[in-house]
Amino acid sequence: MRAVDLIRRKRDGGRLTPAEIGFLVDGIADYTVPDYQWSAFLMAVVWRGMDPVETRALVEAMLESGSVIDLSAIPGPKIDKHSTGGVGDTTSLILAPVAAACGVTVPMVSGRGLGHTGGTLDKLESIPGFRVDLPLGDYRRIARDCGLVLIGQTDEIAPADRFLYALRDATATVESIPLITASILSKKLAEGIDGLVLDVKTGDGAFMRRREDAEALAHSMVEIGGSMGKPVRVLLTTMDEPLGTSVGNALEVRAAVEGLAGTRRDAMTELSLELAAEMLLLGGVAAERGAALERCRGAIADGSALERFRRVIAAQGGDPRVCDDPVRVLPRAPCVAPFVAPRSGWLRQFRAWSVGQASMLLGAGRATVTDAIDQAAGIEILRRVGASVTVGEPLAELHFRPERGAALPAALELLASAVEIGDEAPASPPATRILNRFGAT
Ligand code: URA
């Protein structure tokens, strides 16, 4: 078997057998299929797609590239959540401690920033000392002791996804239903979970911009996850403007701490609670959505969710004082520049894709696999869609280091293309951004 023949077949619209897909994935570990061949294959899949049999074979081969963890010694339900990627979307850092405080163990394996979207691992690493590369023994112990653990793909857990995820980020091959399905399910099914809640995004800042594509992605994950014995529940949510008002790693951690402390209530915290409630339902910890939501709100109100976050941060080597004083503990960018309203009127659009791109330009994301990111860089949004604004009024703040100053004009230009200000107020987006729910109950 030769990789070049398989690439050619996929390029020309043919199908691959499970054995052929297994051959390509096995070739990652022993370098017999190098990254340039994988890059070409990924692009062929973006264009030609994969059918459900091929997609399932890719999930299985990527899952088998590492171990499937056994968490059966931990009592109670083990449920995780994953998002297909958004801008200003820090829900994981809120819902994981909330669900843990309500009796669900959350053994989370996450990714780094992908394209214009942020990644949970990059955000966590802005907490001084926080380690996302823990050995399996620590992963199990912390999951048991804290009720949650937050790590990345490792040599043991979904190593094929770690390799492909970074490659896709740098080769513009993220936007593909089979590739996203395989990336998410391979690492999530390796975790030893009983079920998975997915936040599938649609809209300007989502990888699946069109609702029908997002729904197809959701069904792909529900069906393949279910056929592999893991119930998957999906919330389909909008990603037209950034979900929260903070975009960028340290800025988003601060937003999450404020959400957990109950001092920030916005679309991001609301959606986090909705997702956490689904985790309680899927785990059988609550029988009905209203009661599940109440319990999640209670975990914020009584401080138990923030306490869980503090514990897991300490267990993973981070500075838990971030939970008391995020502004002082997290890295801060020395330069802050305003983006002002070009005219007066109603803010009708603040497009997430352009905001994500602008944040990347300031240093919050990567352009190549080896790029270092700036934890402090990002954008604070000051005005939301639906606001009435006056010409010259600041709509956002750009946070960056002086070395990145040259990128400022391009970032401002992106923000100018992100906003639409009109004479009429827009219809307001749903408060929780939820369009639909489906999958396992
Ligand atoms: N999240 C992932 O883990 N993988 C993807 O491909 C997209 C979002």
Coordinates of C-alpha atoms and ligand atoms in Angstrom, one line a residue:
M1 CA 0.0 0.0 0.0
R2 CA 1.3 3.5 -0.8
A3 CA 0.0 6.8 0.7
V4 CA 0.4 8.5 -2.7
D5 CA -2.1 6.1 -4.3
L6 CA -4.6 6.7 -1.5
I7 CA -4.2 10.5 -1.7
R8 CA -4.8 10.3 -5.5
R9 CA -7.9 8.1 -5.1
K10 CA -9.4 10.5 -2.5
R11 CA -8.5 13.5 -4.7
D12 CA -10.4 12.0 -7.6
G13 CA -13.5 11.4 -5.4
G14 CA -13.0 7.7 -4.6
R15 CA -13.6 5.8 -1.3
L16 CA -11.0 4.3 1.0
T17 CA -11.4 1.1 2.9
P18 CA -11.1 1.0 6.7
A19 CA -7.8 -0.8 6.3
E20 CA -6.5 1.9 4.0
I21 CA -7.5 4.6 6.4
G22 CA -5.9 2.6 9.2
F23 CA -2.7 2.5 7.2
L24 CA -2.6 6.3 6.8
V25 CA -3.2 6.9 10.5
D26 CA -0.7 4.3 11.6
G27 CA 1.8 6.0 9.4
I28 CA 1.7 9.1 11.7
A29 CA 3.3 7.2 14.6
D30 CA 6.1 5.6 12.6
Y31 CA 6.6 8.5 10.2
T32 CA 5.9 6.3 7.2
V33 CA 3.2 8.8 6.1
P34 CA 5.0 12.2 6.6
D35 CA 3.2 15.5 7.2
Y36 CA 3.3 16.6 3.6
Q37 CA 1.4 13.5 2.5
W38 CA -1.1 14.0 5.3
S39 CA -1.5 17.7 4.3
A40 CA -2.4 16.6 0.8
F41 CA -4.7 13.9 2.0
L42 CA -6.5 16.3 4.4
M43 CA -7.1 18.8 1.5
A44 CA -8.5 16.0 -0.6
V45 CA -10.9 15.1 2.2
V46 CA -11.9 18.8 2.6
W47 CA -12.9 18.8 -1.1
R48 CA -14.2 15.3 -1.6
G49 CA -15.5 14.4 1.9
M50 CA -15.9 10.9 3.4
D51 CA -19.0 8.7 3.7
P52 CA -20.2 7.5 7.1
V53 CA -18.2 4.2 6.8
E54 CA -15.0 6.0 6.0
T55 CA -15.6 8.6 8.8
R56 CA -16.2 5.9 11.4
A57 CA -13.0 4.1 10.2
L58 CA -11.1 7.4 10.7
V59 CA -12.6 7.9 14.2
E60 CA -11.6 4.3 15.2
A61 CA -8.1 4.5 13.7
M62 CA -7.4 7.9 15.5
L63 CA -8.9 6.6 18.7
E64 CA -6.7 3.5 18.5
S65 CA -3.6 5.6 18.0
G66 CA -3.5 5.9 21.8
S67 CA -5.1 4.3 24.8
V68 CA -8.8 4.3 25.9
I69 CA -8.7 5.3 29.5
D70 CA -10.6 3.2 32.1
L71 CA -12.2 5.5 34.6
S72 CA -14.6 2.8 36.0
A73 CA -13.0 3.0 39.4
I74 CA -14.4 6.6 39.8
P75 CA -18.0 6.3 41.0
G76 CA -20.8 8.3 39.2
P77 CA -21.3 9.5 35.7
K78 CA -18.3 10.7 33.6
I79 CA -19.6 13.2 31.0
D80 CA -17.6 15.6 28.9
K81 CA -18.5 18.5 26.6
H82 CA -16.8 19.8 23.4
S83 CA -17.5 22.6 21.1
T84 CA -16.9 22.7 17.3
G85 CA -15.0 26.0 17.9
G86 CA -16.0 29.6 18.4
V87 CA -14.8 33.1 19.2
G88 CA -15.0 34.5 22.7
D89 CA -16.3 31.1 23.7
T90 CA -15.0 30.0 27.1
T91 CA -17.9 27.8 28.1
S92 CA -15.7 24.8 29.0
L93 CA -14.0 26.7 31.8
I94 CA -17.3 27.5 33.4
L95 CA -19.4 24.4 32.7
A96 CA -16.7 21.8 33.8
P97 CA -16.4 23.1 37.4
V98 CA -20.2 23.7 37.5
A99 CA -20.9 20.1 36.4
A100 CA -18.3 18.7 38.8
A101 CA -19.8 20.6 41.7
C102 CA -23.1 19.0 40.8
G103 CA -21.8 15.4 40.9
V104 CA -20.7 14.8 37.3
T105 CA -17.0 13.9 36.7
V106 CA -15.6 15.8 33.8
P107 CA -12.4 14.2 32.4
M108 CA -11.7 16.8 29.7
V109 CA -9.2 16.4 26.8
S110 CA -9.2 19.6 24.8
G111 CA -7.4 21.2 21.9
R112 CA -5.4 24.4 21.2
G113 CA -6.7 27.3 19.2
L114 CA -7.7 26.2 15.7
G115 CA -7.9 28.7 12.9
H116 CA -9.6 31.9 14.1
T117 CA -11.1 30.1 17.1
G118 CA -9.7 29.9 20.6
G119 CA -8.6 26.6 22.3
T120 CA -9.1 25.6 25.9
L121 CA -5.5 24.5 26.4
D122 CA -4.1 27.9 25.3
K123 CA -6.5 29.6 27.6
L124 CA -5.5 27.4 30.6
E125 CA -1.8 28.0 29.9
S126 CA -2.3 31.6 30.6
I127 CA -2.7 30.7 34.2
P128 CA 0.8 30.8 35.6
G129 CA 2.2 27.3 36.2
F130 CA -0.9 25.4 34.8
R131 CA 0.1 22.1 33.1
V132 CA -2.0 20.5 30.4
D133 CA 0.5 17.7 29.6
L134 CA -0.1 15.4 32.5
P135 CA 0.7 11.6 32.6
L136 CA -2.3 9.2 32.7
G137 CA -1.9 8.5 36.3
D138 CA -2.3 12.1 37.3
Y139 CA -5.2 12.5 34.9
R140 CA -7.1 9.7 36.7
R141 CA -6.1 10.9 40.2
I142 CA -7.1 14.5 39.5
A143 CA -10.4 13.4 37.9
R144 CA -11.2 11.4 41.0
D145 CA -10.1 14.0 43.6
C146 CA -11.4 17.2 41.9
G147 CA -14.3 15.8 39.8
L148 CA -12.6 17.4 36.8
V149 CA -9.3 17.4 34.9
L150 CA -8.3 19.5 31.9
I151 CA -5.6 18.2 29.7
G152 CA -4.5 18.0 26.0
Q153 CA -4.0 15.2 23.5
T154 CA -0.8 13.3 24.6
D155 CA 1.3 10.4 23.4
E156 CA -1.2 8.3 25.3
I157 CA -4.5 9.9 24.5
A158 CA -5.4 10.5 20.8
P159 CA -1.8 11.3 19.6
A160 CA -3.1 11.1 16.0
D161 CA -5.4 14.0 16.7
R162 CA -2.6 16.0 18.3
F163 CA -0.6 15.7 15.0
L164 CA -3.6 16.2 12.7
Y165 CA -5.1 19.1 14.7
A166 CA -1.9 21.1 14.4
L167 CA -1.5 20.3 10.8
R168 CA -5.1 21.2 9.9
D169 CA -4.7 24.5 11.7
A170 CA -1.7 25.4 9.5
T171 CA -3.0 24.0 6.2
A172 CA -6.6 25.5 6.0
T173 CA -8.1 22.0 6.3
V174 CA -10.3 22.5 9.4
E175 CA -13.7 23.0 7.7
S176 CA -14.7 19.4 7.0
I177 CA -17.5 17.3 8.6
P178 CA -15.5 14.0 8.6
L179 CA -12.3 15.6 9.9
I180 CA -14.1 17.5 12.7
T181 CA -16.1 14.4 13.6
A182 CA -12.9 12.3 13.8
S183 CA -10.9 14.9 15.7
I184 CA -13.6 15.4 18.3
L185 CA -14.8 11.9 18.8
S186 CA -11.3 10.3 18.8
K187 CA -10.1 12.3 21.7
K188 CA -13.4 12.3 23.5
L189 CA -14.0 8.6 23.2
A190 CA -10.5 8.0 24.5
E191 CA -11.3 9.7 27.8
G192 CA -13.3 6.9 29.4
I193 CA -16.6 8.9 29.4
D194 CA -20.2 7.7 29.6
G195 CA -21.6 10.4 27.3
L196 CA -20.7 13.6 25.5
V197 CA -22.5 17.0 25.2
L198 CA -21.6 18.9 22.0
D199 CA -22.0 22.5 21.3
V200 CA -22.2 22.7 17.5
K201 CA -21.8 26.2 16.2
T202 CA -23.2 27.8 13.1
G203 CA -22.8 31.3 11.7
D204 CA -20.1 33.7 10.7
G205 CA -17.5 32.6 13.2
A206 CA -18.2 28.9 13.0
F207 CA -16.3 26.3 10.9
M208 CA -19.7 25.3 9.6
R209 CA -21.2 28.6 8.6
R210 CA -24.4 27.3 7.1
R211 CA -27.0 25.8 9.4
E212 CA -27.5 22.7 7.3
D213 CA -23.8 21.9 7.4
A214 CA -23.7 22.3 11.2
E215 CA -26.7 20.0 11.5
A216 CA -25.0 17.4 9.2
L217 CA -21.9 17.6 11.4
A218 CA -24.1 17.2 14.5
H219 CA -25.8 14.2 13.1
S220 CA -22.5 12.7 12.1
M221 CA -21.2 12.9 15.6
V222 CA -24.5 11.7 17.2
E223 CA -24.7 8.7 14.9
I224 CA -21.0 7.6 15.1
G225 CA -20.7 8.3 18.9
G226 CA -24.0 6.3 19.4
S227 CA -22.8 3.4 17.2
M228 CA -19.6 3.3 19.3
G229 CA -21.7 3.0 22.5
K230 CA -21.5 6.7 23.7
P231 CA -24.6 8.8 23.8
V232 CA -24.1 12.2 22.3
R233 CA -26.4 15.2 23.0
V234 CA -26.1 18.3 20.8
L235 CA -27.0 21.9 21.3
L236 CA -26.9 23.8 18.0
T237 CA -25.9 27.4 18.8
T238 CA -25.2 30.6 16.9
M239 CA -21.8 32.0 16.4
D240 CA -22.5 35.2 14.5
E241 CA -21.0 37.7 17.0
P242 CA -18.5 36.5 19.6
L243 CA -20.2 34.6 22.3
G244 CA -18.7 36.5 25.2
T245 CA -17.2 39.9 25.3
S246 CA -13.6 38.8 25.8
V247 CA -11.6 37.3 23.0
G248 CA -8.0 36.0 23.7
N249 CA -6.5 33.6 26.2
A250 CA -5.9 35.4 29.5
L251 CA -8.9 37.7 28.8
E252 CA -11.2 34.7 28.4
V253 CA -9.9 33.1 31.6
R254 CA -10.7 36.2 33.5
A255 CA -14.2 36.2 31.9
A256 CA -14.6 32.5 33.1
V257 CA -13.5 33.3 36.6
E258 CA -16.0 36.2 36.7
G259 CA -18.7 33.9 35.4
L260 CA -17.9 31.3 38.0
A261 CA -17.9 34.0 40.7
G262 CA -21.3 35.2 39.6
T263 CA -20.1 38.7 38.8
R264 CA -20.5 38.3 35.0
R265 CA -23.8 37.3 33.5
D266 CA -23.9 37.3 29.7
A267 CA -24.6 35.0 26.8
M268 CA -21.4 33.1 27.5
T269 CA -22.3 32.3 31.1
E270 CA -25.9 31.5 30.2
L271 CA -24.8 29.0 27.5
S272 CA -22.3 27.5 29.9
L273 CA -25.1 26.8 32.3
E274 CA -27.3 25.3 29.6
L275 CA -24.5 23.0 28.5
A276 CA -23.7 22.0 32.1
A277 CA -27.4 21.2 32.7
E278 CA -27.4 18.9 29.6
M279 CA -24.4 17.1 31.2
L280 CA -26.4 16.6 34.4
L281 CA -29.3 15.2 32.4
L282 CA -27.1 12.9 30.3
G283 CA -25.3 11.7 33.4
G284 CA -28.6 11.0 35.1
V285 CA -27.8 13.4 38.0
A286 CA -31.0 15.4 37.2
A287 CA -34.2 14.2 35.7
E288 CA -35.5 17.3 34.1
R289 CA -34.0 20.4 32.5
G290 CA -35.4 23.0 34.8
A291 CA -34.1 21.3 37.9
A292 CA -30.8 20.7 36.2
L293 CA -30.4 24.4 35.4
E294 CA -31.4 25.3 38.9
R295 CA -28.7 23.1 40.3
C296 CA -26.1 24.6 38.0
R297 CA -27.1 28.1 39.0
G298 CA -26.9 27.0 42.6
A299 CA -23.3 25.8 42.2
I300 CA -22.4 29.4 41.1
A301 CA -24.4 31.1 43.8
D302 CA -22.9 29.0 46.6
G303 CA -19.3 29.2 45.4
S304 CA -18.9 25.5 44.9
A305 CA -18.1 25.7 41.2
L306 CA -15.4 28.4 41.7
E307 CA -14.0 26.2 44.5
R308 CA -13.8 23.3 42.1
F309 CA -11.9 25.5 39.6
R310 CA -9.5 26.6 42.3
R311 CA -8.9 23.0 43.3
V312 CA -8.2 21.7 39.8
I313 CA -5.9 24.7 39.0
A314 CA -3.8 23.9 42.1
A315 CA -3.8 20.1 41.3
Q316 CA -2.5 20.9 37.8
G317 CA 0.3 23.2 39.0
G318 CA -1.4 26.5 38.4
D319 CA -1.7 29.5 40.6
P320 CA -5.1 29.2 42.3
R321 CA -5.1 32.9 43.3
V322 CA -6.3 33.5 39.8
C323 CA -9.8 32.7 41.2
D324 CA -9.5 35.6 43.7
D325 CA -7.7 38.2 41.6
P326 CA -7.6 37.3 37.9
V327 CA -6.5 40.8 36.8
R328 CA -3.3 40.6 39.0
V329 CA -2.4 37.0 38.4
L330 CA -3.0 36.7 34.6
P331 CA -0.6 38.2 32.0
R332 CA -1.7 41.6 30.8
A333 CA -0.8 43.3 27.5
P334 CA 1.1 46.6 28.0
C335 CA -0.7 48.3 25.0
V336 CA -4.4 48.9 24.7
A337 CA -5.9 50.7 21.7
P338 CA -9.5 51.5 21.0
F339 CA -11.6 50.6 18.0
V340 CA -14.2 53.4 17.6
A341 CA -17.6 53.5 15.9
P342 CA -17.1 54.8 12.3
R343 CA -20.7 56.3 12.5
S344 CA -23.7 56.7 14.7
G345 CA -26.6 54.3 14.6
W346 CA -27.6 50.7 15.7
L347 CA -24.9 48.1 15.9
R348 CA -26.4 45.4 13.7
Q349 CA -23.4 43.1 13.2
F350 CA -20.1 42.4 15.0
R351 CA -18.9 39.5 12.9
A352 CA -17.1 36.8 14.9
W353 CA -14.8 35.6 12.1
S354 CA -13.2 39.0 11.7
V355 CA -12.9 39.5 15.4
G356 CA -11.2 36.1 15.7
Q357 CA -8.8 37.0 12.9
A358 CA -8.0 40.4 14.4
S359 CA -7.2 38.7 17.7
M360 CA -4.9 36.2 16.0
L361 CA -3.1 39.1 14.3
L362 CA -2.4 40.7 17.7
G363 CA -0.7 37.4 18.8
A364 CA -3.5 35.4 20.4
G365 CA -3.4 32.6 17.7
R366 CA -1.0 30.8 15.5
A367 CA -0.2 31.1 11.8
T368 CA 2.1 28.0 11.7
V369 CA 2.4 24.9 13.8
T370 CA 5.4 26.1 15.7
D371 CA 4.2 29.7 16.4
A372 CA 4.2 30.8 20.1
I373 CA 1.1 32.6 21.1
D374 CA 0.8 35.7 23.3
Q375 CA -1.4 34.8 26.3
A376 CA -2.2 38.4 27.0
A377 CA -3.2 39.5 23.5
G378 CA -6.8 39.8 22.5
I379 CA -9.9 42.0 22.2
E380 CA -12.4 43.2 24.7
I381 CA -15.7 44.0 23.1
L382 CA -17.4 47.0 24.7
R383 CA -20.7 47.2 22.7
R384 CA -22.9 44.3 21.7
V385 CA -25.1 43.8 18.7
G386 CA -28.4 45.7 19.3
A387 CA -26.7 48.7 21.0
S388 CA -27.2 52.2 19.9
V389 CA -23.8 53.8 19.3
T390 CA -22.3 57.2 18.6
V391 CA -19.6 58.0 16.1
G392 CA -16.2 58.0 17.8
E393 CA -17.4 55.9 20.7
P394 CA -15.1 52.9 21.6
L395 CA -16.7 49.6 20.5
A396 CA -13.7 47.4 21.4
E397 CA -10.3 47.5 23.0
L398 CA -7.3 45.8 21.4
H399 CA -4.7 44.3 23.8
F400 CA -1.2 43.7 22.5
R401 CA 2.5 43.9 23.1
P402 CA 4.7 46.6 21.5
E403 CA 6.4 44.0 19.3
R404 CA 3.0 43.4 17.6
G405 CA 2.3 47.1 17.1
A406 CA 2.8 46.7 13.3
A407 CA -0.2 44.4 13.2
L408 CA -2.5 47.1 14.7
P409 CA -3.7 48.8 11.5
A410 CA -4.6 45.4 9.9
A411 CA -6.4 44.3 13.1
L412 CA -8.3 47.6 13.2
E413 CA -9.3 47.1 9.5
L414 CA -10.6 43.7 10.3
L415 CA -12.7 45.1 13.1
A416 CA -14.0 47.8 10.7
S417 CA -15.1 45.0 8.4
A418 CA -16.7 43.1 11.3
V419 CA -19.2 45.8 12.3
E420 CA -22.3 47.0 10.5
I421 CA -24.0 50.0 11.9
G422 CA -27.4 50.9 10.5
D423 CA -30.3 53.2 11.0
E424 CA -32.6 50.5 12.3
A425 CA -32.3 48.3 15.4
P426 CA -31.6 44.6 14.6
A427 CA -33.7 41.7 15.8
S428 CA -32.0 40.6 19.1
P429 CA -30.2 37.2 19.0
P430 CA -31.5 34.5 21.4
A431 CA -30.1 35.2 24.9
T432 CA -28.6 31.7 25.2
R433 CA -27.7 31.4 21.4
I434 CA -29.4 28.0 21.3
L435 CA -31.2 27.2 18.0
N436 CA -32.0 23.5 18.5
R437 CA -31.3 20.5 20.7
F438 CA -31.0 16.9 19.6
G439 CA -29.4 13.5 20.0
A440 CA -29.4 11.4 23.1
T441 CA -31.5 12.4 26.1
Ligands
URA1 N1 -12.6 20.9 17.8 C1 -11.8 19.8 17.7 O1 -11.4 19.2 18.6 N2 -11.5 19.4 16.4 C2 -12.0 20.1 15.3 O2 -11.7 19.6 14.3 C3 -12.8 21.2 15.5 C4 -13.1 21.6 16.8

